[in-house]
PDB file of C-alpha atoms in Angstrom:
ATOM      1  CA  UNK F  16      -7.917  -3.860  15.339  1.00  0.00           C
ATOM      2  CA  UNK F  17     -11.359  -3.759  13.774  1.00  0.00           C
ATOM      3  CA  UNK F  18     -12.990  -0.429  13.830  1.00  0.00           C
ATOM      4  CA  UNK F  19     -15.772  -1.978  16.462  1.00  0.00           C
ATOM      5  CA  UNK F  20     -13.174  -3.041  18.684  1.00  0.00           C
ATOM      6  CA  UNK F  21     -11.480   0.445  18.066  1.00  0.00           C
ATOM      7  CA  UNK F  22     -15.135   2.104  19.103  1.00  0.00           C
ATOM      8  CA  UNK F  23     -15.511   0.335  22.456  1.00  0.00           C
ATOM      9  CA  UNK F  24     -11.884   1.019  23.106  1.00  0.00           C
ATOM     10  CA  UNK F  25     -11.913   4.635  22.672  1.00  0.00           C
ATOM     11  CA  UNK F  26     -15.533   4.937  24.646  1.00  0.00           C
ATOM     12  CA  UNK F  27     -14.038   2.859  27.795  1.00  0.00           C
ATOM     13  CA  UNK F  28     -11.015   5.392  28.069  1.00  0.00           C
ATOM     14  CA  UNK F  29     -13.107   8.532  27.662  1.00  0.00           C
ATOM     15  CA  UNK F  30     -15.756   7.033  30.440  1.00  0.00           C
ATOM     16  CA  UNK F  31     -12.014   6.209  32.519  1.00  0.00           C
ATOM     17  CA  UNK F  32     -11.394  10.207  32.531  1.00  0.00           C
ATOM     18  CA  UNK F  33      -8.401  10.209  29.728  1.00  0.00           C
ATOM     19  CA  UNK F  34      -8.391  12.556  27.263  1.00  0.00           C
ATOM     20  CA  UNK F  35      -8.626  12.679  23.762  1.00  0.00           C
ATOM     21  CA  UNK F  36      -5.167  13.920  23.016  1.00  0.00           C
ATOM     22  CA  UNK F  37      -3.991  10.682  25.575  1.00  0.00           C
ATOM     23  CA  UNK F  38      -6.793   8.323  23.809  1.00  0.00           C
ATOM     24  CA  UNK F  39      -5.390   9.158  20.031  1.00  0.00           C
ATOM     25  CA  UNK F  40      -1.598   8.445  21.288  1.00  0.00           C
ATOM     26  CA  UNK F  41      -2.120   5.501  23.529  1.00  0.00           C
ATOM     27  CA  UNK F  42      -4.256   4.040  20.536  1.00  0.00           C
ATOM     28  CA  UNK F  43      -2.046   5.099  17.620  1.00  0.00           C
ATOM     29  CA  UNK F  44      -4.646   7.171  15.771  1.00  0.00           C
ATOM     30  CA  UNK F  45      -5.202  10.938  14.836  1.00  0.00           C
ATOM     31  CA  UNK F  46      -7.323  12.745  17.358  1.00  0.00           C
ATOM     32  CA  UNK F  47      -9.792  13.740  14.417  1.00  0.00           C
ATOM     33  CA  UNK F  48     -10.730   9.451  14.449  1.00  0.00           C
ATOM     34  CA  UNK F  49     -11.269  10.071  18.470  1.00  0.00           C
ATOM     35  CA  UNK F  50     -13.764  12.938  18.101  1.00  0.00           C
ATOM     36  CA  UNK F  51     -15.438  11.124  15.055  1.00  0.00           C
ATOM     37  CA  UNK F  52     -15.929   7.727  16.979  1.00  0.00           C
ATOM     38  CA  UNK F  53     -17.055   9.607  20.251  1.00  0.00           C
ATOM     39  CA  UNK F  54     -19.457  11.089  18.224  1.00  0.00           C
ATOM     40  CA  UNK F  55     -21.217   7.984  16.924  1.00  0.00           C
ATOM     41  CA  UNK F  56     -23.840   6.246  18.616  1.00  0.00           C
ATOM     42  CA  UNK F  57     -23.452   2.468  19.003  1.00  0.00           C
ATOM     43  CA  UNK F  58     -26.201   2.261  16.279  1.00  0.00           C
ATOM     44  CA  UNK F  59     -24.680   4.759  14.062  1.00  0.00           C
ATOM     45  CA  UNK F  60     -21.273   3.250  14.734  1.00  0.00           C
ATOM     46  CA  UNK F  61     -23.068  -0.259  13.766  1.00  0.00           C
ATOM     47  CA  UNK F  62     -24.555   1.219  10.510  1.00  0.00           C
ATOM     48  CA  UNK F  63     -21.356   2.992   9.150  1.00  0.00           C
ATOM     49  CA  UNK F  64     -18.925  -0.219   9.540  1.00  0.00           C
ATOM     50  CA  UNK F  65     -21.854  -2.417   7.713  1.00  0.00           C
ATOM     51  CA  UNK F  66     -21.618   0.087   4.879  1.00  0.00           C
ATOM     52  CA  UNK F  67     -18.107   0.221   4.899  1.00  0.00           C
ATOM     53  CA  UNK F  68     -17.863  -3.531   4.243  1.00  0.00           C
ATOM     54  CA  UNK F  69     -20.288  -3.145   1.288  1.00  0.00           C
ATOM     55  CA  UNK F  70     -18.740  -0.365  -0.497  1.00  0.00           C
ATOM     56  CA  UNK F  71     -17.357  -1.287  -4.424  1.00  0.00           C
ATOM     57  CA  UNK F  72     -13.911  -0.803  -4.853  1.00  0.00           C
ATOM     58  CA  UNK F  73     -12.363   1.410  -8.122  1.00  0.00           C
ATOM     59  CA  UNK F  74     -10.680  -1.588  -9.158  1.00  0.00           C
ATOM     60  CA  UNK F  75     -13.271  -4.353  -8.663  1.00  0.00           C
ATOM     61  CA  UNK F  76     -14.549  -3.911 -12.491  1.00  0.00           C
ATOM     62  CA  UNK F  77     -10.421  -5.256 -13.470  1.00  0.00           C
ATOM     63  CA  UNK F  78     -10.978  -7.575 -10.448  1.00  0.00           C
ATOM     64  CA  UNK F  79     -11.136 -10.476 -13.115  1.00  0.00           C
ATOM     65  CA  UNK F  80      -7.866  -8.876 -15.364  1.00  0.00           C
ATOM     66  CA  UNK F  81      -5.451  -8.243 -12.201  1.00  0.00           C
ATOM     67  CA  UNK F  82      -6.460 -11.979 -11.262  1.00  0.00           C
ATOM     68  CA  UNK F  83      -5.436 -13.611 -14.502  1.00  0.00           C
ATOM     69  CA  UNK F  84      -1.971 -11.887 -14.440  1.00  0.00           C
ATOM     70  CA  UNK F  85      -1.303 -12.822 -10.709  1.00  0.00           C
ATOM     71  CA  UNK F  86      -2.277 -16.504 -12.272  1.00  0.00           C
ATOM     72  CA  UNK F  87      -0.479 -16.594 -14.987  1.00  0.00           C
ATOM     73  CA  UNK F  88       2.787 -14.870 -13.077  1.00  0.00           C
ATOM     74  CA  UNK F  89       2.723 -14.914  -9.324  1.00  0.00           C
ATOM     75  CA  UNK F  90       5.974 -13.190  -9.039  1.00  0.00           C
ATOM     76  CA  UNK F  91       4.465 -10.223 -10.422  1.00  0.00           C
ATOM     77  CA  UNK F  92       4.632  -6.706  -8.198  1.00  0.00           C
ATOM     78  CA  UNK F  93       1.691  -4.617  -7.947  1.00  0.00           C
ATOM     79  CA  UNK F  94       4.110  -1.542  -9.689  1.00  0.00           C
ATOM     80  CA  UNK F  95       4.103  -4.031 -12.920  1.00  0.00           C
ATOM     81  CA  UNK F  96       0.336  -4.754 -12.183  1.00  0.00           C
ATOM     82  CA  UNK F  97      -0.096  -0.885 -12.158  1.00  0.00           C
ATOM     83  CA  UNK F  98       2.126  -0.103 -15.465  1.00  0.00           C
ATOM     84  CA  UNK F  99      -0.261  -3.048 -17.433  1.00  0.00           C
ATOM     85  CA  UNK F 100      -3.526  -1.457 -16.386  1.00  0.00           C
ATOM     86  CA  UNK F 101      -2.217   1.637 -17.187  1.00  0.00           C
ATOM     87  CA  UNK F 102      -1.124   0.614 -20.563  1.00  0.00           C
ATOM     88  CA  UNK F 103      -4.423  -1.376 -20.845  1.00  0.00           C
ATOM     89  CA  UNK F 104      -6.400   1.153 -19.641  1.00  0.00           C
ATOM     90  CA  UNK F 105      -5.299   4.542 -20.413  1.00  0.00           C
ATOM     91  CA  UNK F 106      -8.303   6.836 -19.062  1.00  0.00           C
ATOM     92  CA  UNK F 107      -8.195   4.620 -16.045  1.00  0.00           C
ATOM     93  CA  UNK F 108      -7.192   7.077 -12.929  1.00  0.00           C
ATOM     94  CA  UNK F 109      -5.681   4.884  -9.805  1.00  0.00           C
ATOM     95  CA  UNK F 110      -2.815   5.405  -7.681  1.00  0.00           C
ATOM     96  CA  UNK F 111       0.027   3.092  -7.282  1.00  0.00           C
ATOM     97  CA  UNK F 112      -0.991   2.652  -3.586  1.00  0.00           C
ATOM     98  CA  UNK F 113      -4.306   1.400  -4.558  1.00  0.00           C
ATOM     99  CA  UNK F 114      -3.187  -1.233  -6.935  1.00  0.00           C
ATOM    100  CA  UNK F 115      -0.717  -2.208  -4.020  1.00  0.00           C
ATOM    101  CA  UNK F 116      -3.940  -2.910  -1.783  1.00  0.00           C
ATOM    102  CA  UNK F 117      -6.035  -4.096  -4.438  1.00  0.00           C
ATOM    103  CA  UNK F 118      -3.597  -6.753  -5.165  1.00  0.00           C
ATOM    104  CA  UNK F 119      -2.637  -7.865  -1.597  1.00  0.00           C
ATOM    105  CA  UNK F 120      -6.519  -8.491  -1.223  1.00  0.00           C
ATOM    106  CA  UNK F 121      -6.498 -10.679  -4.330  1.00  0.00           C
ATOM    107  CA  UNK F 122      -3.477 -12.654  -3.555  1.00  0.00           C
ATOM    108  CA  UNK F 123      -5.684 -13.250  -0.413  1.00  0.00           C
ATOM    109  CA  UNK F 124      -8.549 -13.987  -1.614  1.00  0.00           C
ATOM    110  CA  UNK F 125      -7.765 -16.614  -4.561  1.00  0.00           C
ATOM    111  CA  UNK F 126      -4.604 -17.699  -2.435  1.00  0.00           C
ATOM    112  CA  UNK F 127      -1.925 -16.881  -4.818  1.00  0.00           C
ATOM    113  CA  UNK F 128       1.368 -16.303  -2.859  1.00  0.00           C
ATOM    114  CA  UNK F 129       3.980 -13.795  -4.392  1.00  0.00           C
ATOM    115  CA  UNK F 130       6.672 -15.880  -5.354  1.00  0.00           C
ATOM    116  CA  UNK F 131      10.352 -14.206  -5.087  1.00  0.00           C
ATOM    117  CA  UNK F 132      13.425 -15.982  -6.474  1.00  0.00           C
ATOM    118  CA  UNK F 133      16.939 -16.081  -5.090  1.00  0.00           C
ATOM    119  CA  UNK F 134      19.977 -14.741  -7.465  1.00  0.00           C
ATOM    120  CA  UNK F 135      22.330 -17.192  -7.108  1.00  0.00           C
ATOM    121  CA  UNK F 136      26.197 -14.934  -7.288  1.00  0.00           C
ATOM    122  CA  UNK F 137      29.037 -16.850  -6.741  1.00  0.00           C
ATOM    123  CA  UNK F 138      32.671 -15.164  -7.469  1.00  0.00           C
ATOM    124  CA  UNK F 139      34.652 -16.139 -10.723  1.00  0.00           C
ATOM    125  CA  UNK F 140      38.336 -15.618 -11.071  1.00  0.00           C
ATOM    126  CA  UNK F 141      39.562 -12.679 -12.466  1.00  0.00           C
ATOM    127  CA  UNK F 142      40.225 -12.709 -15.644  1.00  0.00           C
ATOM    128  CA  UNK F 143      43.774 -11.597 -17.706  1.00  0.00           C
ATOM    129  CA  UNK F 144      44.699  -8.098 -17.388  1.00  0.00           C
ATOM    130  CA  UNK F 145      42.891  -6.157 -20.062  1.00  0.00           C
ATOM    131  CA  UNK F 146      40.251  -8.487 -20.700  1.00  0.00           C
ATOM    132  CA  UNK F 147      37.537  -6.626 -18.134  1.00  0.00           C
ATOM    133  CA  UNK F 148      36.577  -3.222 -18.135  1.00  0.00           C
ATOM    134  CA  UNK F 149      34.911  -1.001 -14.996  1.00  0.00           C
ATOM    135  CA  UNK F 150      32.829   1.802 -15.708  1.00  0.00           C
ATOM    136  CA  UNK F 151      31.266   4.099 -13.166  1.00  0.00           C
ATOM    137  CA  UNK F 152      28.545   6.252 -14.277  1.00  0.00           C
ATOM    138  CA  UNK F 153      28.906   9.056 -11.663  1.00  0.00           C
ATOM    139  CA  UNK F 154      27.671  12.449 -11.903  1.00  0.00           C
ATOM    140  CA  UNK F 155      30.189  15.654 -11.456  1.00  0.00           C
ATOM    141  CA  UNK F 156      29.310  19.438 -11.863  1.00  0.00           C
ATOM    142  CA  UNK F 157      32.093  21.155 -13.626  1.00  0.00           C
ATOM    143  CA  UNK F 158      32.401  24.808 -14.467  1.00  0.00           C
ATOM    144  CA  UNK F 159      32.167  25.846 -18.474  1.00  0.00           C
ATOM    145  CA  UNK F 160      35.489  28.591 -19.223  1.00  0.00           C
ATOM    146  CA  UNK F 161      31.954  31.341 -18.910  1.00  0.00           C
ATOM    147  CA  UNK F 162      31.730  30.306 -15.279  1.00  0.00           C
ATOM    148  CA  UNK F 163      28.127  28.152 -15.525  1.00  0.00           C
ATOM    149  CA  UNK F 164      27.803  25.120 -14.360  1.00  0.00           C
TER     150      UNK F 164
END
């Protein structure tokens, strides 16, 4: 739901008599966002979303970077995209979560679908005695003779 649509929504239900604790859970949003939108004029509320579509974007300086890699490897994650601009760009400050929209907005935008690939297993026959080994790399806590752990 667009945040217009989200506007006239919330100013319908308060003119219907519901209140705001009953607006934020029937719409799925904190009570904060229903006090912020009731506040808002329809020309304020106009203003604001215009703005927010206008707004640059941290990443939009490595916009052309991010989209050569999701070119040149469309399997890539956006954790991998995050670890390369980090090693790329070390005084770069950006959180994992913003890389992860950055780069669903890309893939959107230049129409580059993530592309996942199927392990193929199939079973083998066991093998001779003593020609396979298992190893478990558990963890166990065992008291020293001092009584630490």
């Amino acid at each position: 739901m667009d945040k217009w649509e989200m506007y006239m929504k919330i100013k319908q239900l308060k003119e219907q008599g519901f209140k705001i604790r009953r607006i934020a859970r029937k719409l799925g949003i904190s009570r904060t966002t229903v006090y912020k939108y009731l506040e808002k004029s329809p020309e304020e509320m106009a203003l604001w979303e215009a703005s927010t579509k206008t707004r640059t974007k941290k990443l939009d300086a490595y916009e052309m970077i991010i989209h050569t890699w999701l070119s040149e490897n469309p399997d890539v994650s956006s954790a991998q995209i995050h670890d390369w601009l980090m090693e790329h760009y070390p005084k770069l400050i950006v959180g994992e979560s913003t890389v992860r929209s950055y780069v669903k907005e890309l893939r959107e935008k230049y129409a580059i679908p993530k592309e996942t690939h199927q392990r193929v297993y199939q079973a083998i026959p066991d093998p001779p005695m003593g020609q396979q080994a298992q190893v478990d790399f558990g963890k166990t806590n065992q008291k020293t003779p001092q009584g630490k752990w």
